[in-house]
Amino acid sequence: MKKAEMTKTDKVSNTLSKIVLIVFIVVFAFLVLGIGFCVFNMMPVDGNDSTPITFVVDKGMGKSAIVDKLKKEGIIRNAFIFKIYLRITDDSIFYPGTYSLNKSMNASEIIEVINSGAKQNNEDISVTFIEGKRFPYYVNKISEEFGYSEEEILKVSKDQEFLNKLINKYWFVTTDILNKDIYYPLEGYLFPDTYSFKKDASIETILETLVRQLGEKLKIYQNEMETSKYSIHGLLTLASMVELEAVSATDRENVARVFVSRLEKNIPLGSDVTAYYAHKKEMTVSNQLSNGELNACNAYNTRGTCAIKGLPVGPICSSSYSSIVAAINPAQNDYLFFIADINNKVYFSKTNEEQLNKINELKKQKLWPE
């Protein structure tokens, strides 16, 4: 009886062993086939076809979209397997750029080529922004240098989360920039200078770098600005007007005083540059505003019958350092009026009568714009 039981046990054991062996063989076979399938699909599409294929990786494209594009253009065999491979080798980074690929490349060679964009995109480039320019100029410049669309840049510049980040991070950026009447929240907060950026710098990085540089320039005047009877936003707005109304540092200090004196006397500032900005027009001799535009009600317009009393709702350009200093520390004078001739020479007057006499004099000398 005992011998029979042992025999039965041995049979069960042998059966289990066979089942385990069969399962192992089946799993191993599937594993080998799976590995073979993956290896096959990572091989070149056509080892004999080295015809160059121009492949473009656009800014903002994710890995999945790039792989799908590789498959669509016939450069890889299987998008699903390629994506798994990328997930395993997570250090692979695809950089925006234009690359030359071909169907004789295997997966690792394709990845290596697109990864080579790292060197190109991490190179430093020098970008110069000019003072006295409006925000659209900065948008256009960033678009030209970095390849972002103007729509993308404008979207980031108005993004509430991004703006709140700047407000919380920098002492001179206040909630004033969130006023609904302001055309561009960061107008006047991008300091004009020459900067060094990585080619693949993000829009946020570019904009914040220019904002941060403004802070560096303002640091020496922080106490004066924070204790001024005008807000920091107001001082930057004043500086932007001064920037467009005068050229020399001395003229800017005197122009700043005229504006401050008019503010103190509750007299409209009467600045042409604000009227032009209100209508998003450049101030040129050939681009004159109509009477309707001069008298239009607008949060920026300080001219005409509907002129606001006080400063515009926000800056109208990015100011130079000398204009900012002039706004913080204007000259001491009794002038309430100023005009400029066709050569941008500025003349100051204490009364409206004095100014009219000066205009007539300039007309006789053919120095007054027609």
Tab-separated table of C-alpha atoms in Angstrom:
chain	number	residue	atom	x	y	z
A	1	MET	CA	0.000	0.000	0.000
A	2	LYS	CA	2.755	2.373	0.918
A	3	LYS	CA	4.606	1.517	-2.264
A	4	ALA	CA	1.503	2.251	-4.351
A	5	GLU	CA	1.067	5.645	-2.690
A	6	MET	CA	4.661	6.575	-3.464
A	7	THR	CA	4.134	5.632	-7.083
A	8	LYS	CA	1.044	7.834	-7.329
A	9	THR	CA	2.897	10.751	-5.746
A	10	ASP	CA	5.749	10.341	-8.190
A	11	LYS	CA	3.321	10.418	-11.077
A	12	VAL	CA	1.729	13.652	-9.870
A	13	SER	CA	5.168	15.140	-9.371
A	14	ASN	CA	6.271	14.122	-12.835
A	15	THR	CA	3.098	15.584	-14.320
A	16	LEU	CA	3.626	18.905	-12.525
A	17	SER	CA	7.236	18.985	-13.676
A	18	LYS	CA	6.149	18.474	-17.253
A	19	ILE	CA	3.541	21.238	-16.947
A	20	VAL	CA	6.089	23.629	-15.443
A	21	LEU	CA	8.550	22.741	-18.200
A	22	ILE	CA	5.946	23.314	-20.879
A	23	VAL	CA	4.917	26.640	-19.333
A	24	PHE	CA	8.573	27.669	-19.113
A	25	ILE	CA	9.151	26.718	-22.728
A	26	VAL	CA	6.046	28.614	-23.842
A	27	VAL	CA	6.973	31.716	-21.794
A	28	PHE	CA	10.559	31.543	-23.021
A	29	ALA	CA	9.358	31.170	-26.594
A	30	PHE	CA	7.052	34.192	-26.229
A	31	LEU	CA	9.913	36.119	-24.594
A	32	VAL	CA	12.288	35.281	-27.417
A	33	LEU	CA	9.657	36.119	-29.984
A	34	GLY	CA	8.842	39.355	-28.148
A	35	ILE	CA	12.474	40.391	-27.967
A	36	GLY	CA	12.902	39.441	-31.594
A	37	PHE	CA	9.829	41.446	-32.532
A	38	CYS	CA	11.127	44.488	-30.625
A	39	VAL	CA	14.628	44.168	-32.087
A	40	PHE	CA	13.199	43.820	-35.578
A	41	ASN	CA	11.080	46.933	-35.170
A	42	MET	CA	14.061	48.925	-33.887
A	43	MET	CA	16.057	48.040	-37.019
A	44	PRO	CA	16.256	50.307	-40.085
A	45	VAL	CA	13.197	50.459	-42.315
A	46	ASP	CA	15.446	49.902	-45.317
A	47	GLY	CA	19.140	49.276	-44.730
A	48	ASN	CA	19.932	50.102	-48.367
A	49	ASP	CA	18.086	53.418	-48.558
A	50	SER	CA	20.253	56.300	-47.319
A	51	THR	CA	18.307	59.018	-49.132
A	52	PRO	CA	18.290	62.088	-46.842
A	53	ILE	CA	14.940	62.922	-45.281
A	54	THR	CA	14.501	66.392	-43.744
A	55	PHE	CA	12.794	65.947	-40.409
A	56	VAL	CA	11.584	68.977	-38.421
A	57	VAL	CA	10.989	68.922	-34.662
A	58	ASP	CA	8.843	71.924	-33.827
A	59	LYS	CA	9.000	73.790	-30.522
A	60	GLY	CA	6.596	72.338	-28.004
A	61	MET	CA	6.341	68.899	-29.653
A	62	GLY	CA	6.257	66.063	-27.131
A	63	LYS	CA	8.063	62.753	-27.587
A	64	SER	CA	4.887	60.906	-28.516
A	65	ALA	CA	4.016	63.401	-31.257
A	66	ILE	CA	7.588	63.273	-32.595
A	67	VAL	CA	7.541	59.454	-32.749
A	68	ASP	CA	4.176	59.495	-34.520
A	69	LYS	CA	5.659	61.918	-37.050
A	70	LEU	CA	8.691	59.638	-37.543
A	71	LYS	CA	6.325	56.754	-38.299
A	72	LYS	CA	4.158	58.867	-40.592
A	73	GLU	CA	7.210	59.878	-42.626
A	74	GLY	CA	8.347	56.259	-42.873
A	75	ILE	CA	11.565	56.660	-40.892
A	76	ILE	CA	10.748	54.036	-38.213
A	77	ARG	CA	8.964	50.658	-38.337
A	78	ASN	CA	6.750	50.746	-35.266
A	79	ALA	CA	5.742	53.800	-33.216
A	80	PHE	CA	4.502	51.782	-30.221
A	81	ILE	CA	7.789	49.887	-29.805
A	82	PHE	CA	9.778	53.102	-30.316
A	83	LYS	CA	7.798	54.827	-27.549
A	84	ILE	CA	8.435	51.923	-25.167
A	85	TYR	CA	12.150	52.161	-25.933
A	86	LEU	CA	12.104	55.882	-25.183
A	87	ARG	CA	10.288	55.263	-21.912
A	88	ILE	CA	13.003	52.791	-20.883
A	89	THR	CA	15.794	55.191	-21.928
A	90	ASP	CA	14.217	58.266	-20.344
A	91	ASP	CA	17.397	60.357	-20.686
A	92	SER	CA	16.684	60.758	-24.402
A	93	ILE	CA	15.727	64.371	-25.161
A	94	PHE	CA	14.390	65.568	-28.499
A	95	TYR	CA	15.368	69.157	-29.243
A	96	PRO	CA	13.548	71.466	-31.652
A	97	GLY	CA	15.356	71.833	-34.947
A	98	THR	CA	15.752	70.520	-38.485
A	99	TYR	CA	17.541	67.175	-38.876
A	100	SER	CA	18.698	64.975	-41.743
A	101	LEU	CA	17.566	61.370	-41.271
A	102	ASN	CA	17.208	58.368	-43.568
A	103	LYS	CA	15.569	54.940	-43.661
A	104	SER	CA	18.880	53.107	-43.166
A	105	MET	CA	19.156	54.404	-39.574
A	106	ASN	CA	18.177	52.242	-36.635
A	107	ALA	CA	16.353	53.582	-33.585
A	108	SER	CA	19.457	54.443	-31.548
A	109	GLU	CA	21.000	56.310	-34.501
A	110	ILE	CA	17.824	58.341	-35.009
A	111	ILE	CA	17.715	59.242	-31.321
A	112	GLU	CA	21.396	60.211	-31.357
A	113	VAL	CA	20.880	62.596	-34.284
A	114	ILE	CA	17.903	64.364	-32.697
A	115	ASN	CA	19.720	64.495	-29.366
A	116	SER	CA	22.573	66.263	-31.158
A	117	GLY	CA	20.319	69.307	-31.167
A	118	ALA	CA	21.328	69.776	-27.548
A	119	LYS	CA	24.592	71.399	-28.535
A	120	GLN	CA	22.904	73.718	-31.012
A	121	ASN	CA	20.050	74.699	-28.702
A	122	ASN	CA	22.230	75.211	-25.652
A	123	GLU	CA	24.536	77.688	-27.371
A	124	ASP	CA	24.330	81.237	-26.079
A	125	ILE	CA	22.930	83.906	-28.370
A	126	SER	CA	23.114	87.649	-27.847
A	127	VAL	CA	19.901	89.654	-28.210
A	128	THR	CA	19.649	93.448	-27.963
A	129	PHE	CA	16.400	95.198	-27.112
A	130	ILE	CA	16.118	98.929	-27.865
A	131	GLU	CA	14.724	101.526	-25.466
A	132	GLY	CA	11.660	103.549	-26.320
A	133	LYS	CA	9.920	100.626	-28.004
A	134	ARG	CA	6.450	99.319	-27.296
A	135	PHE	CA	5.654	95.802	-26.162
A	136	PRO	CA	4.777	94.536	-29.684
A	137	TYR	CA	8.379	95.314	-30.703
A	138	TYR	CA	9.631	93.014	-27.931
A	139	VAL	CA	7.184	90.321	-28.990
A	140	ASN	CA	8.380	90.553	-32.582
A	141	LYS	CA	12.044	90.509	-31.540
A	142	ILE	CA	11.596	87.428	-29.348
A	143	SER	CA	9.690	85.713	-32.146
A	144	GLU	CA	12.450	86.419	-34.667
A	145	GLU	CA	15.294	85.311	-32.394
A	146	PHE	CA	13.736	82.234	-30.784
A	147	GLY	CA	11.163	80.998	-33.267
A	148	TYR	CA	8.100	81.320	-31.070
A	149	SER	CA	4.957	82.682	-32.687
A	150	GLU	CA	3.817	86.143	-31.615
A	151	GLU	CA	0.540	84.599	-30.453
A	152	GLU	CA	2.429	82.248	-28.111
A	153	ILE	CA	4.438	85.119	-26.628
A	154	LEU	CA	1.404	87.334	-26.112
A	155	LYS	CA	-0.451	84.456	-24.467
A	156	VAL	CA	2.354	83.891	-21.951
A	157	SER	CA	2.731	87.634	-21.298
A	158	LYS	CA	-0.926	87.830	-20.271
A	159	ASP	CA	-1.079	84.541	-18.398
A	160	GLN	CA	-2.491	85.213	-14.921
A	161	GLU	CA	-0.382	82.556	-13.220
A	162	PHE	CA	2.828	83.870	-14.777
A	163	LEU	CA	1.992	87.474	-13.891
A	164	ASN	CA	1.164	86.562	-10.298
A	165	LYS	CA	4.476	84.759	-10.070
A	166	LEU	CA	6.276	87.972	-11.062
A	167	ILE	CA	4.189	90.034	-8.640
A	168	ASN	CA	5.047	87.710	-5.755
A	169	LYS	CA	8.720	87.506	-6.690
A	170	TYR	CA	9.715	91.116	-7.497
A	171	TRP	CA	9.139	94.124	-5.229
A	172	PHE	CA	8.584	96.560	-8.107
A	173	VAL	CA	5.967	94.471	-9.938
A	174	THR	CA	2.569	95.156	-8.387
A	175	THR	CA	-1.039	94.239	-9.021
A	176	ASP	CA	-1.313	97.502	-10.998
A	177	ILE	CA	-0.241	95.526	-14.076
A	178	LEU	CA	-3.469	93.499	-13.854
A	179	ASN	CA	-5.698	96.510	-14.602
A	180	LYS	CA	-8.191	95.433	-17.280
A	181	ASP	CA	-7.637	98.669	-19.260
A	182	ILE	CA	-3.921	97.990	-19.769
A	183	TYR	CA	-3.102	96.756	-23.263
A	184	TYR	CA	-0.029	94.726	-22.294
A	185	PRO	CA	0.560	93.896	-18.593
A	186	LEU	CA	4.369	93.880	-18.956
A	187	GLU	CA	4.599	97.082	-20.992
A	188	GLY	CA	7.340	99.200	-19.404
A	189	TYR	CA	8.662	96.323	-17.274
A	190	LEU	CA	11.050	94.837	-19.841
A	191	PHE	CA	14.378	96.617	-19.509
A	192	PRO	CA	16.081	97.453	-22.825
A	193	ASP	CA	19.569	95.990	-22.840
A	194	THR	CA	21.775	93.331	-24.460
A	195	TYR	CA	21.182	89.852	-23.086
A	196	SER	CA	22.679	86.400	-23.459
A	197	PHE	CA	20.190	83.526	-23.755
A	198	LYS	CA	20.192	79.846	-24.585
A	199	LYS	CA	18.681	79.220	-28.001
A	200	ASP	CA	16.040	77.009	-26.436
A	201	ALA	CA	15.135	79.486	-23.679
A	202	SER	CA	11.427	79.424	-22.831
A	203	ILE	CA	9.176	82.453	-23.290
A	204	GLU	CA	8.773	82.682	-19.510
A	205	THR	CA	12.554	82.692	-19.017
A	206	ILE	CA	13.075	85.420	-21.622
A	207	LEU	CA	10.390	87.722	-20.267
A	208	GLU	CA	11.378	87.206	-16.643
A	209	THR	CA	15.045	87.876	-17.447
A	210	LEU	CA	14.124	91.321	-18.828
A	211	VAL	CA	11.890	92.019	-15.839
A	212	ARG	CA	14.626	90.950	-13.420
A	213	GLN	CA	17.129	93.256	-15.132
A	214	LEU	CA	14.764	96.176	-14.575
A	215	GLY	CA	14.797	95.276	-10.884
A	216	GLU	CA	18.588	95.319	-10.854
A	217	LYS	CA	18.558	98.821	-12.327
A	218	LEU	CA	15.922	100.042	-9.870
A	219	LYS	CA	17.580	98.541	-6.785
A	220	ILE	CA	19.562	101.686	-5.968
A	221	TYR	CA	16.322	103.731	-6.003
A	222	GLN	CA	14.126	101.213	-4.175
A	223	ASN	CA	13.707	103.301	-1.039
A	224	GLU	CA	12.907	106.470	-3.009
A	225	MET	CA	10.379	104.665	-5.173
A	226	GLU	CA	8.661	102.930	-2.283
A	227	THR	CA	8.348	106.199	-0.323
A	228	SER	CA	7.345	108.376	-3.301
A	229	LYS	CA	3.875	109.876	-3.383
A	230	TYR	CA	3.552	108.170	-6.745
A	231	SER	CA	3.271	104.397	-7.051
A	232	ILE	CA	6.118	102.414	-8.592
A	233	HIS	CA	3.811	101.668	-11.509
A	234	GLY	CA	3.105	105.385	-11.802
A	235	LEU	CA	6.804	106.255	-11.843
A	236	LEU	CA	7.450	103.713	-14.603
A	237	THR	CA	4.510	105.169	-16.520
A	238	LEU	CA	5.935	108.678	-16.113
A	239	ALA	CA	9.364	107.431	-17.223
A	240	SER	CA	7.882	105.943	-20.405
A	241	MET	CA	6.317	109.286	-21.322
A	242	VAL	CA	9.572	111.103	-20.641
A	243	GLU	CA	11.387	108.546	-22.827
A	244	LEU	CA	9.291	109.417	-25.871
A	245	GLU	CA	9.147	113.177	-25.297
A	246	ALA	CA	12.860	113.963	-24.943
A	247	VAL	CA	16.270	112.680	-25.969
A	248	SER	CA	18.977	114.165	-23.755
A	249	ALA	CA	19.239	113.420	-20.038
A	250	THR	CA	18.836	117.130	-19.179
A	251	ASP	CA	15.712	117.488	-21.318
A	252	ARG	CA	14.284	114.357	-19.746
A	253	GLU	CA	14.724	115.729	-16.250
A	254	ASN	CA	13.001	118.977	-17.268
A	255	VAL	CA	10.184	117.166	-19.077
A	256	ALA	CA	9.653	114.993	-16.012
A	257	ARG	CA	9.321	118.143	-13.892
A	258	VAL	CA	6.745	119.614	-16.292
A	259	PHE	CA	4.633	116.489	-15.983
A	260	VAL	CA	5.010	116.383	-12.192
A	261	SER	CA	4.095	120.076	-11.907
A	262	ARG	CA	0.986	119.539	-14.022
A	263	LEU	CA	0.043	116.534	-11.903
A	264	GLU	CA	0.397	118.634	-8.761
A	265	LYS	CA	-1.807	121.370	-10.261
A	266	ASN	CA	-4.345	118.817	-11.514
A	267	ILE	CA	-3.785	119.906	-15.117
A	268	PRO	CA	-4.082	117.279	-17.894
A	269	LEU	CA	-0.639	116.238	-19.072
A	270	GLY	CA	-1.490	116.952	-22.707
A	271	SER	CA	1.039	114.474	-24.071
A	272	ASP	CA	0.840	113.544	-27.745
A	273	VAL	CA	2.662	110.269	-27.175
A	274	THR	CA	-0.112	108.996	-24.905
A	275	ALA	CA	-2.751	109.827	-27.505
A	276	TYR	CA	-0.864	107.876	-30.155
A	277	TYR	CA	-0.391	104.919	-27.831
A	278	ALA	CA	-4.097	104.972	-26.994
A	279	HIS	CA	-4.822	104.236	-30.643
A	280	LYS	CA	-1.834	101.890	-31.079
A	281	LYS	CA	-0.323	104.177	-33.705
A	282	GLU	CA	3.290	105.189	-34.163
A	283	MET	CA	3.945	108.911	-33.773
A	284	THR	CA	5.269	110.121	-37.134
A	285	VAL	CA	4.818	113.222	-39.277
A	286	SER	CA	2.982	111.179	-41.912
A	287	ASN	CA	0.777	109.432	-39.370
A	288	GLN	CA	-1.165	112.245	-37.763
A	289	LEU	CA	-4.108	111.580	-35.448
A	290	SER	CA	-7.530	112.862	-36.380
A	291	ASN	CA	-9.396	115.267	-34.101
A	292	GLY	CA	-11.685	112.415	-33.169
A	293	GLU	CA	-8.725	110.304	-32.072
A	294	LEU	CA	-7.140	113.171	-30.146
A	295	ASN	CA	-10.375	113.753	-28.271
A	296	ALA	CA	-11.255	110.099	-27.721
A	297	CYS	CA	-11.922	108.836	-24.195
A	298	ASN	CA	-9.326	106.280	-23.267
A	299	ALA	CA	-7.409	105.194	-20.159
A	300	TYR	CA	-4.172	106.260	-21.884
A	301	ASN	CA	-5.116	109.502	-23.626
A	302	THR	CA	-3.962	112.671	-21.826
A	303	ARG	CA	-4.803	114.944	-24.808
A	304	GLY	CA	-7.983	116.613	-26.052
A	305	THR	CA	-11.412	117.252	-24.600
A	306	CYS	CA	-11.659	113.786	-23.070
A	307	ALA	CA	-8.159	113.812	-21.587
A	308	ILE	CA	-7.719	111.972	-18.322
A	309	LYS	CA	-6.320	113.955	-15.419
A	310	GLY	CA	-3.307	112.229	-14.030
A	311	LEU	CA	-1.048	109.559	-15.428
A	312	PRO	CA	-2.147	107.032	-18.043
A	313	VAL	CA	-3.229	103.612	-16.814
A	314	GLY	CA	0.223	102.199	-17.511
A	315	PRO	CA	3.581	102.647	-19.281
A	316	ILE	CA	3.560	103.245	-23.022
A	317	CYS	CA	7.036	101.872	-23.818
A	318	SER	CA	10.165	100.433	-22.257
A	319	SER	CA	12.205	103.293	-20.826
A	320	SER	CA	15.934	103.867	-20.824
A	321	TYR	CA	17.729	104.129	-17.501
A	322	SER	CA	18.072	107.928	-17.827
A	323	SER	CA	14.315	108.355	-18.278
A	324	ILE	CA	13.624	106.244	-15.199
A	325	VAL	CA	16.095	108.309	-13.163
A	326	ALA	CA	14.495	111.520	-14.484
A	327	ALA	CA	11.060	110.327	-13.372
A	328	ILE	CA	12.365	109.511	-9.899
A	329	ASN	CA	14.423	112.710	-9.572
A	330	PRO	CA	13.035	115.389	-11.919
A	331	ALA	CA	14.721	118.759	-12.344
A	332	GLN	CA	13.626	121.824	-10.381
A	333	ASN	CA	11.941	124.392	-12.632
A	334	ASP	CA	8.721	126.389	-13.034
A	335	TYR	CA	7.826	125.181	-16.508
A	336	LEU	CA	4.372	123.902	-17.337
A	337	PHE	CA	4.751	123.522	-21.121
A	338	PHE	CA	7.240	122.120	-23.588
A	339	ILE	CA	7.405	121.498	-27.331
A	340	ALA	CA	9.973	119.975	-29.696
A	341	ASP	CA	10.975	121.141	-33.163
A	342	ILE	CA	11.639	118.959	-36.215
A	343	ASN	CA	15.170	118.315	-34.932
A	344	ASN	CA	13.856	117.072	-31.568
A	345	LYS	CA	15.177	120.132	-29.757
A	346	VAL	CA	12.935	120.776	-26.744
A	347	TYR	CA	11.733	124.236	-25.691
A	348	PHE	CA	10.176	124.933	-22.287
A	349	SER	CA	7.669	127.634	-21.310
A	350	LYS	CA	5.975	128.784	-18.113
A	351	THR	CA	2.742	129.898	-19.783
A	352	ASN	CA	0.620	128.886	-22.738
A	353	GLU	CA	1.234	132.328	-24.299
A	354	GLU	CA	5.004	131.810	-24.161
A	355	GLN	CA	4.595	128.439	-25.840
A	356	LEU	CA	2.416	129.826	-28.641
A	357	ASN	CA	4.992	132.559	-29.301
A	358	LYS	CA	7.718	129.939	-29.505
A	359	ILE	CA	5.659	127.853	-31.960
A	360	ASN	CA	5.169	130.908	-34.214
A	361	GLU	CA	8.888	131.598	-34.046
A	362	LEU	CA	9.709	128.014	-35.017
A	363	LYS	CA	7.242	128.163	-37.908
A	364	LYS	CA	9.004	131.228	-39.309
A	365	GLN	CA	12.302	129.379	-39.051
A	366	LYS	CA	10.698	126.343	-40.737
A	367	LEU	CA	11.535	124.253	-37.706
A	368	TRP	CA	7.945	123.380	-36.843
A	369	PRO	CA	6.449	120.162	-38.241
A	370	GLU	CA	3.766	120.897	-40.853
